[in-house]
Short mmCIF file of C-alpha atoms in Angstrom, two decimals:
data_model
loop_
_atom_site.label_atom_id
_atom_site.label_comp_id
_atom_site.label_asym_id
_atom_site.label_seq_id
_atom_site.Cartn_x
_atom_site.Cartn_y
_atom_site.Cartn_z
CA GLN A 1 -12.68 -5.85 -27.31
CA VAL A 2 -11.48 -3.14 -24.92
CA HIS A 3 -12.17 -3.54 -21.23
CA LEU A 4 -11.49 -1.15 -18.36
CA VAL A 5 -11.70 -2.40 -14.78
CA GLU A 6 -11.34 -0.08 -11.80
CA SER A 7 -10.23 -1.02 -8.30
CA GLY A 8 -8.93 0.61 -5.14
CA GLY A 9 -12.04 2.32 -3.89
CA GLY A 10 -13.18 2.10 -0.29
CA SER A 11 -14.00 4.04 2.84
CA VAL A 12 -11.53 6.42 4.39
CA GLN A 13 -11.56 9.24 6.89
CA ALA A 14 -11.07 12.82 5.82
CA GLY A 15 -7.39 13.59 5.35
CA GLY A 16 -6.61 10.07 4.26
CA SER A 17 -5.42 8.71 0.93
CA LEU A 18 -6.51 6.17 -1.65
CA ASN A 19 -4.99 4.99 -4.90
CA LEU A 20 -7.38 3.97 -7.63
CA SER A 21 -6.27 1.77 -10.53
CA CYS A 22 -7.85 1.16 -13.91
CA VAL A 23 -6.56 -1.86 -15.80
CA VAL A 24 -6.98 -1.68 -19.55
CA SER A 25 -7.08 -4.74 -21.77
CA GLY A 26 -7.65 -5.23 -25.47
CA TYR A 27 -6.55 -1.77 -26.61
CA ILE A 28 -4.10 -1.83 -29.51
CA GLY A 29 -4.40 1.75 -30.72
CA GLY A 30 -1.89 4.55 -30.40
CA SER A 31 -1.79 7.56 -28.12
CA ALA A 32 -5.10 8.42 -26.53
CA CYS A 33 -6.86 10.49 -23.94
CA MET A 34 -7.55 8.75 -20.65
CA GLY A 35 -9.40 10.08 -17.67
CA TRP A 36 -10.95 9.67 -14.26
CA PHE A 37 -14.48 10.83 -13.58
CA ARG A 38 -16.69 10.81 -10.49
CA GLN A 39 -20.34 11.02 -9.69
CA PRO A 40 -21.17 12.30 -6.19
CA PRO A 41 -24.42 11.09 -4.64
CA GLY A 42 -27.38 12.88 -6.23
CA LYS A 43 -25.20 14.92 -8.55
CA ASP A 44 -24.01 14.83 -12.15
CA ARG A 45 -20.84 13.04 -13.12
CA GLU A 46 -17.80 15.33 -13.32
CA THR A 47 -14.37 15.14 -14.87
CA VAL A 48 -11.64 14.77 -12.26
CA ALA A 49 -8.39 14.32 -14.19
CA THR A 50 -7.24 13.51 -17.69
CA ILE A 51 -3.99 12.51 -19.35
CA TYR A 52 -2.89 12.30 -22.95
CA THR A 53 -0.72 9.21 -23.27
CA GLY A 54 1.33 10.60 -26.13
CA SER A 55 2.67 13.66 -24.32
CA GLY A 56 1.86 12.83 -20.71
CA ASN A 57 0.03 16.13 -20.46
CA THR A 58 -2.38 16.14 -17.50
CA MET A 59 -5.33 18.29 -16.47
CA TYR A 60 -7.24 18.44 -13.19
CA ALA A 61 -10.48 19.80 -11.87
CA GLY A 62 -9.86 22.80 -9.67
CA SER A 63 -11.33 21.02 -6.66
CA VAL A 64 -8.67 18.29 -6.75
CA LYS A 65 -5.62 20.11 -8.09
CA GLY A 66 -2.68 19.65 -5.78
CA ARG A 67 -4.29 16.69 -4.01
CA PHE A 68 -4.83 14.15 -6.80
CA ALA A 69 -2.36 12.82 -9.35
CA ILE A 70 -3.16 10.86 -12.50
CA SER A 71 -0.51 8.60 -13.97
CA ARG A 72 0.09 5.46 -15.99
CA ALA A 73 1.83 2.39 -14.62
CA ASN A 74 2.66 -1.24 -15.28
CA GLY A 75 3.86 -0.85 -18.83
CA ALA A 76 1.15 1.72 -19.48
CA ASN A 77 -1.79 -0.69 -19.30
CA THR A 78 -2.86 0.75 -15.94
CA LEU A 79 -4.20 4.21 -15.21
CA ASP A 80 -3.79 5.31 -11.59
CA LEU A 81 -5.34 8.10 -9.57
CA GLN A 82 -3.50 8.87 -6.35
CA MET A 83 -5.84 10.77 -4.05
CA ASN A 84 -4.44 12.54 -1.00
CA GLU A 85 -5.96 14.82 1.60
CA LEU A 86 -9.36 13.40 0.87
CA LYS A 87 -12.44 15.40 1.80
CA PRO A 88 -16.06 14.32 2.32
CA GLU A 89 -16.95 16.10 -0.92
CA ASP A 90 -14.67 13.69 -2.78
CA THR A 91 -17.20 10.94 -2.08
CA GLY A 92 -18.61 9.34 -5.21
CA MET A 93 -18.43 6.62 -7.81
CA TYR A 94 -15.12 6.93 -9.65
CA SER A 95 -14.86 5.67 -13.20
CA CYS A 96 -12.12 5.59 -15.80
CA ALA A 97 -12.44 6.01 -19.53
CA MET A 98 -10.24 6.24 -22.59
CA VAL A 99 -10.19 7.35 -26.22
CA ARG A 100 -11.97 10.40 -27.46
CA PRO A 101 -12.56 10.25 -31.21
CA TYR A 102 -12.33 14.04 -31.54
CA GLY A 103 -11.11 17.02 -29.58
CA GLY A 104 -9.03 17.45 -26.45
CA CYS A 105 -8.97 15.24 -23.39
CA TRP A 106 -10.78 17.57 -21.00
CA SER A 107 -14.33 16.54 -21.66
CA SER A 108 -17.22 14.65 -20.13
CA TYR A 109 -17.33 10.92 -19.47
CA ASP A 110 -19.99 10.37 -22.13
CA THR A 111 -17.69 11.60 -24.90
CA TYR A 112 -15.19 8.81 -24.22
CA LYS A 113 -15.40 5.64 -26.28
CA TYR A 114 -14.37 3.02 -23.69
CA ARG A 115 -15.60 3.24 -20.10
CA GLY A 116 -15.31 1.25 -16.90
CA GLN A 117 -17.99 0.36 -14.38
CA GLY A 118 -16.58 2.33 -11.49
CA THR A 119 -15.34 1.94 -7.93
CA GLN A 120 -16.93 3.61 -4.91
CA VAL A 121 -15.03 6.09 -2.75
CA THR A 122 -16.52 7.21 0.56
CA VAL A 123 -14.84 9.85 2.69
CA SER A 124 -16.17 10.36 6.19
CA THR A 125 -15.57 13.19 8.65
#
């Protein structure tokens, strides 16, 4: 059974940084899409960043491009999201997910097969 567990969230002042990690266990498949998603308070969940493990190709939401970086670590069983220059609008519940049965990686959280529970990020002014 595949499990994804996020960590690294917390409270930080605007301009600060956080690094989120998503530890994956139980996955024995090949290359796959992986991604980070967030749900701001009172809003719909949005796609933040995705990576295709086969090629390393990454994609970012326009609002985070240049500030966030998605990467794999620890022998590729961990998905990281380095977040710099954080803004209050980055506040939300951040979740990771992996494996899309069809199509490209840039898609919504609900189209991913395996999903984590999330970690809260709060950015204050």
